[in-house]
Amino acid sequence: MTDSAAARRLLVRDLSQLATPAGGEAPLRGSALADVEVLEDAYLVCADGRIEDVGRMRELAALEGDVEEIDGRGMAAIPGLVDCHTHACFAGDRVEEFSLRAGGASYEELHATGGGILSTVRATRAAGEDALRAAVGRHREWMLRWGTTTFESKSGYGLDRDTELASLRAIRDEGGIPTFLGAHSVPPEFDEADAYLDFILAEVLPEAALIAEASDVFLERGAFDAAQARRYLEAAKGHGLALRLHADQFTEAGGIELAVELGARSVDHLEATGDGGIRALAASDVTAVLLPASALFLSRPMPPGRALVDAGVAVALATDFNPGSAFCESLPIVCSLACTQLKLSPDEALSACTVNAAHVLGRADRKGRLTPGYDADVVLLDAPDWRYVAYHLGGDVVTTVIRDGQVAWRR
Ligand code: NIG
Ligand code: FE
């Protein structure tokens, strides 16, 4: 980097509001989840990819050197959004299945008859690594337009050695945080789940663990049971991966207990979770990742968001972006659903898809807040009040996205 580039700063001035989760803790629980600090008539300075300063306009000191300015009048700034649960590496689509579901077919029935996840596996295996990289890049740009500056993506549509590893590389190369979802479904060349796990743990996990940061398993009837999930996750832990689970999406099958026992980072979905599961999570360090767009897309019950927060569970929000159960890349829409369906406040929703989501990805020390020293990932909303991010359902509320201190997208 040249000296002039090093000195270059980005100043966003005259913002109507700047909103950020307060403090420096992560994950936020209970009443702390709603602790959003709002500065009126604010500025923000980025330098060298970090947030250098935030404050009120009347306190803005003269800046030395080369400064690019953005006029923030009429806008509100929030942290770059963090999507901690997506399945962005896939080929093909499931629009036909979507039509069948509109006519009454259920997601589980389609899965059981070789459609669903396995139809995306067929398309993903046939695509090749270049096409997978292009797909992740395209999906990353879709997310960016909605303010997502950090995204996780799972593999899980390969379920063979080459396609799983190609998927993880594609995710990493396109700037995502890769999670190895080797236990998403049992592919057709295996008769039963244990034989498939023998293969994936011996032949794929050792190399997958060199690319991925975390592992994930779909614990559900028709996919993997608790004993199989335990076997997969214990092996992944042995390779140094963080642990995550898809659990309680349709049935309570022991996923929360397993997550707590193994010290998982998160347990995701929880549409079927009852009081016992809520209590177990509240007494643990496992974050509950709620995916209301998936519940909506499948016409399923919503997860018990209000009860989880009130019980003191660390709650995060994510899209679950994927071609089958949640073809939705918008965290602002998820925030809106969190408010209207899960009964979280806009403040709680913001913390859940910034600092708490960053915690799930092991990055809460530098992502999810507009605080000096954090990564300069910022979303500018074309709105006088930051809560429009949830209020304007499906609206064009995001106007500019700053990632690493640079304008990455502008409407
Ligand atoms: O989180 N439930 C399992 N996995 C994904 C859906 C994947 C798919 O349908 O392609 C989910 O909903
Ligand atoms: Fe998922």
Short mmCIF file of N, CA, C and O and ligand atoms in Angstrom, two decimals, residues 85 87 94 107 117 157 184 218 246 249 269 294 320 322-325, ligand 1:
data_model
loop_
_atom_site.label_atom_id
_atom_site.label_comp_id
_atom_site.label_asym_id
_atom_site.label_seq_id
_atom_site.Cartn_x
_atom_site.Cartn_y
_atom_site.Cartn_z
N HIS A 85 -25.85 -18.01 8.47
CA HIS A 85 -26.37 -19.32 8.07
C HIS A 85 -26.94 -19.20 6.65
O HIS A 85 -28.04 -18.69 6.46
N HIS A 87 -26.84 -21.36 2.57
CA HIS A 87 -26.41 -22.48 1.72
C HIS A 87 -26.25 -21.88 0.32
O HIS A 87 -27.07 -22.11 -0.57
N ARG A 94 -35.04 -24.77 -7.65
CA ARG A 94 -36.12 -25.68 -7.20
C ARG A 94 -37.47 -25.01 -7.47
O ARG A 94 -38.40 -25.16 -6.67
N TYR A 107 -42.57 -30.24 2.01
CA TYR A 107 -41.10 -30.26 1.87
C TYR A 107 -40.56 -31.64 2.24
O TYR A 107 -39.71 -32.20 1.54
N ILE A 117 -33.46 -31.62 -1.33
CA ILE A 117 -32.01 -31.44 -1.25
C ILE A 117 -31.32 -32.26 -2.34
O ILE A 117 -30.38 -31.79 -2.99
N TYR A 157 -24.26 -29.74 -0.75
CA TYR A 157 -24.96 -30.15 -1.97
C TYR A 157 -24.02 -30.95 -2.89
O TYR A 157 -24.29 -31.09 -4.07
N HIS A 184 -25.65 -33.49 5.38
CA HIS A 184 -26.88 -32.77 5.02
C HIS A 184 -27.98 -33.76 4.66
O HIS A 184 -29.15 -33.59 5.00
N PHE A 218 -27.56 -31.99 9.61
CA PHE A 218 -29.03 -31.88 9.58
C PHE A 218 -29.58 -33.02 10.43
O PHE A 218 -29.66 -34.16 9.97
N HIS A 246 -28.32 -28.17 12.42
CA HIS A 246 -29.70 -27.90 12.03
C HIS A 246 -30.56 -28.81 12.92
O HIS A 246 -30.46 -30.03 12.80
N GLN A 249 -36.15 -28.55 13.38
CA GLN A 249 -36.86 -27.85 12.28
C GLN A 249 -38.29 -28.39 12.17
O GLN A 249 -39.23 -27.62 12.07
N HIS A 269 -32.51 -23.22 13.45
CA HIS A 269 -33.91 -23.53 13.08
C HIS A 269 -34.81 -23.39 14.32
O HIS A 269 -35.42 -22.37 14.53
N SER A 294 -37.20 -19.09 6.41
CA SER A 294 -37.38 -20.50 6.08
C SER A 294 -38.74 -21.00 6.57
O SER A 294 -39.46 -21.69 5.84
N ASP A 320 -30.82 -18.33 6.06
CA ASP A 320 -30.90 -19.73 5.59
C ASP A 320 -30.98 -19.77 4.07
O ASP A 320 -31.47 -20.76 3.50
N ASN A 322 -31.14 -20.57 0.54
CA ASN A 322 -30.91 -21.84 -0.18
C ASN A 322 -32.03 -21.99 -1.20
O ASN A 322 -33.04 -21.28 -1.13
N PRO A 323 -31.87 -22.91 -2.18
CA PRO A 323 -32.86 -22.96 -3.26
C PRO A 323 -34.17 -23.65 -2.89
O PRO A 323 -35.15 -23.54 -3.63
N GLY A 324 -34.19 -24.36 -1.74
CA GLY A 324 -35.37 -25.17 -1.43
C GLY A 324 -36.26 -24.63 -0.35
O GLY A 324 -37.48 -24.47 -0.53
N SER A 325 -35.67 -24.31 0.82
CA SER A 325 -36.52 -23.94 1.96
C SER A 325 -36.52 -22.45 2.26
O SER A 325 -37.30 -22.01 3.12
O1 NIG B 1 -31.69 -25.23 6.46
N1 NIG B 1 -33.06 -28.32 6.46
C1 NIG B 1 -32.04 -28.59 5.88
N2 NIG B 1 -31.30 -27.82 5.11
C2 NIG B 1 -31.70 -26.56 4.56
C3 NIG B 1 -32.52 -26.70 3.33
C4 NIG B 1 -31.78 -27.20 2.22
C5 NIG B 1 -32.61 -27.40 0.98
O2 NIG B 1 -33.82 -27.58 1.04
O3 NIG B 1 -31.97 -27.39 -0.06
C6 NIG B 1 -32.39 -25.70 5.58
O4 NIG B 1 -33.59 -25.45 5.52
#
